[in-house]
Coordinates of N, CA and C in Angstrom, one line a residue:
X992 N 0.8 -1.2 0.0 CA 0.0 0.0 0.0 C 0.9 1.2 0.0
X993 N 0.5 2.2 -0.8 CA 1.2 3.5 -0.9 C 0.4 4.6 -0.3
X994 N 1.0 5.4 0.5 CA 0.3 6.5 1.2 C 1.0 7.8 0.8
X995 N 0.3 8.6 0.1 CA 0.8 10.0 -0.3 C 0.4 11.0 0.7
X996 N 1.3 12.0 1.0 CA 0.9 13.0 1.9 C 1.7 14.3 1.6
X997 N 1.4 15.4 2.2 CA 2.2 16.6 2.1 C 1.5 17.7 1.2
X998 N 0.4 17.4 0.7 CA -0.3 18.3 -0.1 C -0.9 19.5 0.7
X999 N -1.4 20.5 0.1 CA -2.0 21.6 0.8 C -2.2 22.8 -0.1
X1000 N -2.5 23.9 0.5 CA -2.8 25.2 -0.2 C -1.5 26.0 0.0
X1001 N -1.0 26.5 -1.2 CA 0.1 27.4 -1.1 C 0.0 28.5 -2.2
X1002 N 0.6 29.6 -1.9 CA 0.6 30.7 -2.9 C 1.5 30.5 -4.0
X1003 N 1.3 31.1 -5.2 CA 2.2 31.0 -6.3 C 3.6 31.4 -5.9
X1004 N 4.6 30.6 -6.3 CA 5.9 30.9 -6.0 C 6.4 30.1 -4.7
X1005 N 5.4 29.5 -4.0 CA 5.8 28.8 -2.8 C 6.2 27.4 -3.1
X1006 N 6.5 26.6 -2.0 CA 7.0 25.2 -2.1 C 6.2 24.3 -1.3
X1007 N 6.2 23.0 -1.7 CA 5.6 21.9 -1.0 C 6.5 20.7 -1.2
X1008 N 6.5 19.8 -0.2 CA 7.2 18.5 -0.4 C 6.2 17.4 -0.2
X1009 N 6.0 16.6 -1.2 CA 5.1 15.5 -1.0 C 5.9 14.2 -0.7
X1010 N 5.3 13.4 0.1 CA 5.9 12.1 0.5 C 5.0 11.0 0.1
X1011 N 5.7 9.8 -0.2 CA 4.9 8.6 -0.6 C 5.6 7.5 0.2
X1012 N 4.9 7.0 1.2 CA 5.4 5.9 2.0 C 4.7 4.6 1.7
X1013 N 5.5 3.5 1.8 CA 5.0 2.2 1.5 C 4.9 1.4 2.7
X1014 N 3.8 0.6 2.8 CA 3.7 -0.4 3.8 C 3.4 -1.8 3.2
X1015 N 4.1 -2.8 3.7 CA 3.9 -4.1 3.1 C 4.5 -4.3 1.8
X1016 N 5.4 -3.4 1.4 CA 6.0 -3.5 0.1 C 7.4 -2.8 0.1
X1017 N 8.3 -3.4 -0.5 CA 9.7 -2.8 -0.6 C 9.8 -1.9 -1.8
X1018 N 9.9 -0.6 -1.6 CA 9.9 0.3 -2.7 C 11.2 0.2 -3.6
X1019 N 12.3 -0.3 -3.0 CA 13.5 -0.4 -3.7 C 13.4 -1.3 -4.9
X1020 N 12.4 -2.1 -5.0 CA 12.2 -3.0 -6.1 C 11.5 -2.4 -7.3
X1021 N 11.0 -1.1 -7.1 CA 10.2 -0.5 -8.1 C 10.7 0.8 -8.6
X1022 N 10.3 1.1 -9.9 CA 10.4 2.4 -10.4 C 9.3 3.2 -9.7
X1023 N 9.6 4.4 -9.2 CA 8.6 5.2 -8.6 C 8.3 6.4 -9.4
X1024 N 7.0 6.8 -9.4 CA 6.6 7.9 -10.2 C 5.6 8.8 -9.5
X1025 N 5.5 10.0 -9.9 CA 4.4 10.9 -9.5 C 3.6 11.3 -10.8
X1026 N 2.3 11.2 -10.7 CA 1.4 11.7 -11.7 C 0.5 12.7 -11.0
X1027 N -0.2 13.5 -11.8 CA -1.2 14.4 -11.3 C -2.4 14.5 -12.2
X1028 N -3.5 14.9 -11.6 CA -4.7 15.0 -12.3 C -5.5 16.3 -11.9
X1029 N -5.6 17.2 -12.8 CA -6.3 18.4 -12.5 C -7.8 18.2 -12.9
X1030 N -8.7 19.0 -12.3 CA -10.1 18.9 -12.6 C -10.4 19.0 -14.1
X1031 N -11.2 18.0 -14.5 CA -11.6 18.0 -15.9 C -10.5 17.5 -16.9
X1032 N -9.4 17.1 -16.4 CA -8.3 16.7 -17.2 C -7.9 15.2 -16.9
X1033 N -7.2 14.6 -17.9 CA -6.7 13.3 -17.7 C -5.4 13.3 -16.8
X1034 N -5.2 12.2 -16.2 CA -4.0 12.0 -15.3 C -2.8 12.2 -16.2
X1035 N -1.8 12.9 -15.7 CA -0.6 13.1 -16.5 C 0.7 12.8 -15.7
X1036 N 1.7 12.4 -16.5 CA 3.0 12.1 -15.9 C 3.6 13.3 -15.4
X1037 N 4.3 13.2 -14.2 CA 5.1 14.3 -13.7 C 6.6 14.0 -13.7
X1038 N 6.9 12.9 -13.1 CA 8.3 12.5 -12.9 C 8.4 11.0 -12.5
X1039 N 9.5 10.4 -12.8 CA 9.8 9.1 -12.2 C 11.3 9.0 -11.8
X1040 N 11.6 8.0 -11.0 CA 13.0 7.8 -10.5 C 13.3 6.3 -10.6
X1041 N 14.5 6.0 -10.9 CA 14.9 4.7 -11.0 C 15.0 4.0 -9.7
X1042 N 15.2 2.7 -9.6 CA 15.3 2.0 -8.4 C 16.4 2.5 -7.5
X1043 N 17.5 2.8 -8.0 CA 18.7 3.3 -7.2 C 18.6 4.7 -7.0
X1044 N 17.8 5.4 -7.7 CA 17.7 6.9 -7.6 C 18.7 7.6 -8.5
X1045 N 19.4 6.9 -9.3 CA 20.4 7.5 -10.2 C 19.9 8.1 -11.5
X1046 N 18.7 7.8 -11.8 CA 18.1 8.3 -13.1 C 16.7 8.8 -12.8
X1047 N 16.4 10.0 -13.4 CA 15.1 10.6 -13.2 C 14.7 11.2 -14.6
X1048 N 13.4 11.4 -14.7 CA 12.9 12.1 -15.9 C 11.7 12.9 -15.4
X1049 N 11.5 14.1 -16.1 CA 10.5 15.0 -15.7 C 9.7 15.5 -16.9
X1050 N 8.5 15.8 -16.6 CA 7.6 16.4 -17.6 C 8.1 17.8 -17.8
X1051 N 8.1 18.3 -19.1 CA 8.7 19.6 -19.4 C 8.3 20.7 -18.5
X1052 N 7.1 20.8 -18.2 CA 6.6 22.0 -17.4 C 7.1 22.1 -16.0
X1053 N 7.6 21.0 -15.5 CA 8.1 21.0 -14.1 C 9.6 20.9 -14.0
X1054 N 10.3 20.8 -15.1 CA 11.7 20.7 -15.1 C 12.3 22.0 -14.5
X1055 N 13.3 21.8 -13.6 CA 13.9 22.9 -12.9 C 13.2 23.4 -11.7
X1056 N 12.0 22.9 -11.5 CA 11.2 23.3 -10.4 C 10.9 22.2 -9.4
X1057 N 10.7 21.0 -9.9 CA 10.3 19.8 -9.1 C 11.6 18.9 -9.1
X1058 N 11.7 18.2 -7.9 CA 12.8 17.2 -7.8 C 12.2 16.0 -7.1
X1059 N 12.4 14.9 -7.7 CA 12.0 13.6 -7.1 C 13.2 13.0 -6.5
X1060 N 13.0 12.3 -5.4 CA 14.1 11.6 -4.7 C 13.5 10.4 -3.9
X1061 N 14.4 9.6 -3.5 CA 13.9 8.4 -2.8 C 14.9 8.1 -1.7
X1062 N 14.3 7.5 -0.6 CA 15.1 7.0 0.5 C 14.7 5.5 0.7
X1063 N 15.4 4.6 0.1 CA 15.0 3.2 0.1 C 15.0 2.7 1.5
X1064 N 15.9 3.2 2.3 CA 16.0 2.7 3.7 C 14.7 3.1 4.5
X1065 N 14.1 4.2 4.1 CA 12.9 4.6 4.8 C 11.6 4.2 4.0
X1066 N 11.9 3.5 2.9 CA 10.8 3.1 2.0 C 9.9 4.2 1.6
X1067 N 10.5 5.3 1.3 CA 9.7 6.6 1.0 C 10.3 7.3 -0.3
X1068 N 9.4 7.8 -1.0 CA 9.7 8.7 -2.2 C 9.2 10.1 -1.9
X1069 N 10.0 11.1 -2.4 CA 9.6 12.5 -2.2 C 9.4 13.2 -3.5
X1070 N 8.6 14.3 -3.4 CA 8.6 15.2 -4.6 C 8.7 16.6 -4.0
X1071 N 9.8 17.2 -4.2 CA 10.0 18.6 -3.8 C 9.5 19.5 -4.9
X1072 N 8.6 20.4 -4.6 CA 8.0 21.2 -5.6 C 8.3 22.7 -5.2
X1073 N 9.0 23.4 -6.0 CA 9.4 24.8 -5.8 C 8.8 25.6 -6.9
X1074 N 8.7 26.9 -6.7 CA 8.2 27.9 -7.6 C 6.9 27.4 -8.2
X1075 N 6.0 27.1 -7.3 CA 4.7 26.5 -7.7 C 3.9 27.6 -8.5
X1076 N 3.1 27.1 -9.4 CA 2.3 27.9 -10.3 C 0.8 27.4 -10.1
X1077 N -0.1 28.3 -10.4 CA -1.6 27.9 -10.3 C -1.8 26.7 -11.2
X1078 N -1.2 26.6 -12.3 CA -1.4 25.4 -13.2 C -0.9 24.1 -12.7
X1079 N -0.2 24.2 -11.5 CA 0.3 22.9 -10.9 C -0.8 22.4 -10.0
X1080 N -1.9 23.1 -9.8 CA -3.0 22.6 -9.0 C -3.6 21.3 -9.5
X1081 N -3.6 20.3 -8.7 CA -4.1 19.0 -9.1 C -4.0 18.0 -7.9
X1082 N -4.6 16.9 -8.1 CA -4.4 15.8 -7.1 C -3.1 15.0 -7.6
X1083 N -2.2 14.9 -6.7 CA -0.9 14.2 -7.0 C -0.9 12.8 -6.5
X1084 N -0.5 11.9 -7.4 CA -0.5 10.4 -7.1 C 0.9 9.9 -7.2
X1085 N 1.3 9.1 -6.2 CA 2.5 8.3 -6.4 C 2.1 6.9 -6.9
X1086 N 3.1 6.3 -7.6 CA 2.9 5.1 -8.3 C 4.1 4.2 -8.3
X1087 N 4.0 2.9 -8.2 CA 5.1 2.0 -8.3 C 4.9 1.0 -9.4
X1088 N 6.0 0.8 -10.2 CA 5.9 -0.1 -11.3 C 7.3 -0.8 -11.6
X1089 N 7.2 -1.7 -12.5 CA 8.4 -2.4 -12.9 C 9.1 -1.9 -14.1
X1090 N 8.5 -1.0 -14.9 CA 9.0 -0.5 -16.1 C 9.4 0.9 -16.0
X1091 N 10.4 1.3 -16.8 CA 10.8 2.7 -16.9 C 9.9 3.3 -17.9
X1092 N 8.9 4.0 -17.5 CA 7.9 4.5 -18.5 C 7.2 5.7 -17.9
X1093 N 6.7 6.5 -18.8 CA 5.8 7.7 -18.4 C 4.3 7.3 -18.5
X1094 N 4.0 6.1 -18.9 CA 2.6 5.7 -19.1 C 2.0 5.2 -17.8
X1095 N 0.9 5.8 -17.4 CA 0.3 5.5 -16.2 C -0.2 4.1 -16.1
X1096 N -0.6 3.5 -17.2 CA -1.2 2.2 -17.3 C -0.1 1.1 -16.9
X1097 N 1.1 1.5 -17.0 CA 2.2 0.5 -16.8 C 2.6 0.4 -15.3
X1098 N 2.0 1.3 -14.5 CA 2.3 1.3 -13.1 C 1.3 0.4 -12.3
X1099 N 1.8 -0.4 -11.4 CA 1.0 -1.5 -10.8 C 0.3 -1.1 -9.6
X1100 N 0.9 -0.1 -8.8 CA 0.4 0.2 -7.5 C 0.3 1.7 -7.4
X1101 N -0.8 2.2 -6.7 CA -1.0 3.6 -6.7 C -1.4 4.0 -5.3
X1102 N -0.9 5.2 -4.9 CA -1.4 5.8 -3.7 C -2.7 6.5 -3.9
X1103 N -3.3 7.0 -2.8 CA -4.6 7.5 -2.8 C -4.7 8.9 -3.3
X1104 N -3.6 9.6 -3.5 CA -3.6 11.0 -4.0 C -3.6 12.0 -2.9
X1105 N -3.0 13.1 -3.1 CA -2.9 14.2 -2.2 C -3.2 15.5 -3.0
X1106 N -4.0 16.4 -2.5 CA -4.4 17.6 -3.2 C -3.4 18.7 -3.0
X1107 N -3.0 19.3 -4.1 CA -2.1 20.4 -4.1 C -2.9 21.6 -4.8
X1108 N -3.0 22.7 -4.1 CA -3.7 23.8 -4.6 C -2.8 25.0 -4.6
X1109 N -2.6 25.7 -5.7 CA -1.7 26.8 -5.8 C -2.6 28.0 -6.1
X1110 N -2.6 29.0 -5.2 CA -3.4 30.2 -5.5 C -2.5 31.3 -6.1
X1111 N -3.2 32.1 -6.9 CA -2.5 33.2 -7.7 C -2.4 34.4 -6.9

């Protein structure tokens, strides 16, 4: 089970750090990713990180502002979000999978989502 937390309401330009903790599952075996879904839109890829943490990929609109990291000893993945914009407003989901991919359907396990709201 994946548990995402850390969402909230923040002003534009602010920062938030999301966490995704696992129970009953060893995250080090998985590619970990964050996706987001804004109201009325489809779920979209944000970022993923390799099992060791040595490789990451980001969606273009978050490059340079968001950073994904993982602590396999704590069985937790993080998403540091800086310089937040109103268009970042969405429910953020963490996901675990076996493939290095930006496709949500390829991820096997999902957290429940955490709401991020950025006010202008």
